[in-house]
Coordinates of C-alpha atoms in Angstrom, one line a residue:
X1 CA 0.0 0.0 0.0
X2 CA 1.4 3.4 -1.0
X3 CA 0.6 5.4 2.2
X4 CA 3.2 4.0 4.6
X5 CA 1.2 5.5 7.6
X6 CA -1.4 2.8 7.0
X7 CA 0.7 0.0 5.8
X8 CA 0.1 -2.0 9.0
X9 CA -3.7 -1.8 8.4
X10 CA -3.3 -2.9 4.8
X11 CA -1.1 -5.8 5.9
X12 CA -3.6 -6.9 8.5
X13 CA -6.4 -6.9 5.9
X14 CA -4.2 -9.0 3.6
X15 CA -3.5 -11.4 6.5
X16 CA -7.2 -11.8 7.1
X17 CA -7.6 -12.7 3.4
X18 CA -4.7 -15.2 3.4
X19 CA -5.9 -16.9 6.6
X20 CA -9.4 -17.2 5.2
X21 CA -8.3 -18.5 1.8
X22 CA -6.0 -21.2 3.3
X23 CA -8.7 -22.3 5.7
X24 CA -11.4 -22.6 3.1
X25 CA -9.0 -24.5 0.7
X26 CA -8.0 -26.8 3.5
X27 CA -11.6 -27.6 4.4
X28 CA -12.7 -28.1 0.8
X29 CA -9.8 -30.4 0.1
X30 CA -10.6 -32.4 3.2
X31 CA -14.2 -32.7 2.0
X32 CA -13.1 -33.8 -1.5
X33 CA -14.9 -30.8 -3.0
X34 CA -11.6 -29.2 -4.2
X35 CA -8.6 -31.0 -5.5
X36 CA -5.5 -29.9 -3.7
X37 CA -3.5 -29.4 -6.9
X38 CA -6.0 -27.3 -8.8
X39 CA -3.4 -24.6 -9.3
X40 CA -5.0 -23.1 -12.5
X41 CA -8.2 -22.1 -10.7
X42 CA -6.3 -20.9 -7.7
X43 CA -4.0 -18.8 -9.9
X44 CA -7.0 -17.3 -11.6
X45 CA -8.5 -16.3 -8.2
X46 CA -5.2 -15.0 -7.0
X47 CA -4.7 -12.9 -10.1
X48 CA -8.3 -11.5 -9.8
X49 CA -7.6 -10.4 -6.2
X50 CA -4.2 -8.9 -7.1
X51 CA -5.8 -7.0 -10.0
X52 CA -8.6 -5.7 -7.8
X53 CA -6.2 -4.6 -5.0
X54 CA -3.9 -2.9 -7.5
X55 CA -6.7 -0.4 -8.2
X56 CA -6.7 0.6 -4.6
X57 CA -3.0 0.8 -3.8
X58 CA -2.6 4.5 -4.6
X59 CA -5.8 5.8 -3.0
X60 CA -5.5 8.0 0.0
X61 CA -6.5 6.0 3.1
X62 CA -9.8 7.6 3.8
X63 CA -10.8 7.4 0.1
X64 CA -9.9 3.7 0.1
X65 CA -12.0 3.1 3.2
X66 CA -14.9 5.0 1.6
X67 CA -14.6 2.9 -1.5
X68 CA -14.4 -0.4 0.4
X69 CA -17.3 0.1 2.8
X70 CA -20.0 -0.1 0.0
X71 CA -18.0 -2.7 -1.8
X72 CA -17.8 -5.0 1.2
X73 CA -21.2 -4.4 2.7
X74 CA -23.3 -6.5 0.2
X75 CA -20.8 -9.4 0.7
X76 CA -21.1 -9.2 4.5
X77 CA -24.9 -9.3 4.2
X78 CA -24.9 -12.1 1.7
X79 CA -22.4 -14.2 3.7
X80 CA -24.4 -13.7 7.0
X81 CA -27.5 -15.0 5.2
X82 CA -25.6 -18.0 3.7
X83 CA -24.2 -18.9 7.1
X84 CA -27.6 -18.6 8.7
X85 CA -29.1 -20.8 5.9
X86 CA -26.4 -23.4 6.3
X87 CA -27.2 -23.6 10.0
X88 CA -31.0 -23.6 9.5
X89 CA -30.8 -26.2 6.8
X90 CA -28.4 -28.5 8.7
X91 CA -25.7 -28.4 6.1
X92 CA -23.2 -29.7 8.7
X93 CA -20.3 -30.3 6.3
X94 CA -20.3 -26.8 4.9
X95 CA -21.4 -24.9 8.1
X96 CA -17.8 -24.3 9.2
X97 CA -16.9 -22.9 5.8
X98 CA -19.9 -20.6 5.7
X99 CA -19.3 -19.5 9.3
X100 CA -15.6 -18.7 8.5
X101 CA -16.5 -16.7 5.4
X102 CA -19.1 -14.8 7.4
X103 CA -16.8 -14.0 10.2
X104 CA -14.1 -13.0 7.7
X105 CA -16.3 -10.5 5.9
X106 CA -17.8 -9.2 9.2
X107 CA -14.2 -8.6 10.5
X108 CA -13.3 -6.6 7.4
X109 CA -16.6 -4.7 7.4
X110 CA -16.4 -3.9 11.1
X111 CA -12.8 -2.7 10.6
X112 CA -13.8 -0.4 7.7
X113 CA -16.8 1.0 9.6
X114 CA -14.6 1.8 12.6
X115 CA -12.1 3.4 10.4
X116 CA -14.8 5.6 8.9
X117 CA -16.2 6.5 12.3
X118 CA -12.8 7.4 13.6
X119 CA -12.2 9.7 10.6
X120 CA -15.6 11.3 11.1
X121 CA -14.9 12.0 14.8
X122 CA -11.2 13.0 14.4
X123 CA -11.0 14.3 10.9
X124 CA -9.3 12.5 8.0
X125 CA -5.9 13.6 9.0
X126 CA -6.2 12.4 12.6
X127 CA -6.7 8.8 11.5
X128 CA -3.4 8.9 9.7
X129 CA -1.5 6.8 12.3
X130 CA -1.2 3.1 11.9
X131 CA -1.4 2.5 15.6
X132 CA -3.9 0.4 17.6
X133 CA -6.9 2.7 17.1
X134 CA -9.7 2.7 14.7
X135 CA -10.7 -0.7 13.3
X136 CA -7.4 -2.6 13.9
X137 CA -8.8 -4.6 16.9
X138 CA -11.5 -6.1 14.6
X139 CA -8.8 -7.5 12.4
X140 CA -6.6 -8.6 15.2
X141 CA -9.5 -10.5 16.8
X142 CA -10.1 -12.4 13.6
X143 CA -6.4 -13.2 13.2
X144 CA -6.2 -14.4 16.8
X145 CA -9.3 -16.6 16.4
X146 CA -8.4 -18.1 13.0
X147 CA -4.7 -17.5 12.5
X148 CA -3.4 -20.4 14.6
X149 CA -2.5 -23.8 13.1
X150 CA -4.4 -25.2 16.1
X151 CA -7.7 -24.0 14.8
X152 CA -9.9 -27.0 13.7
X153 CA -10.3 -25.5 10.2
X154 CA -6.5 -25.2 9.8
X155 CA -5.5 -28.6 11.2
X156 CA -5.9 -30.7 8.0
X157 CA -3.1 -32.1 6.0
X158 CA -3.9 -29.7 3.1
X159 CA -3.1 -26.7 5.3
X160 CA 0.5 -25.6 5.7
X161 CA 1.4 -23.2 8.5

């Protein structure tokens, strides 16, 4: 990310993405839904994400947050509904995946909303620091919950810590 004052925040968002991708892949491989060596599809998804992120790298932090809030919100809503439906319809094998995706998107959305709120209260320039304020705790909670190799979703043979 171009604005070094917010590099820690950007890195935490990317860590949330990486943890989630590895956990989902691990679970789907274990369920025989995804073949572990499906590198073409994985490379296509990675390229899509890199291309999308490249569009945001040069945005000023508050502009980036303001772009991402409405971009993430429909996903957060959709994934909450999918997680609820998986639970309501007793899709046990996929419930963990849906829950993880929902918690991932909620962590990102909460982070972005808190960043927006902090900027509104303190002014855009006041949220310039990359310290522990704003939405960072939302990302750190997710990383603490899901970033360990001890987590059940990350303990399969397909997952490499």
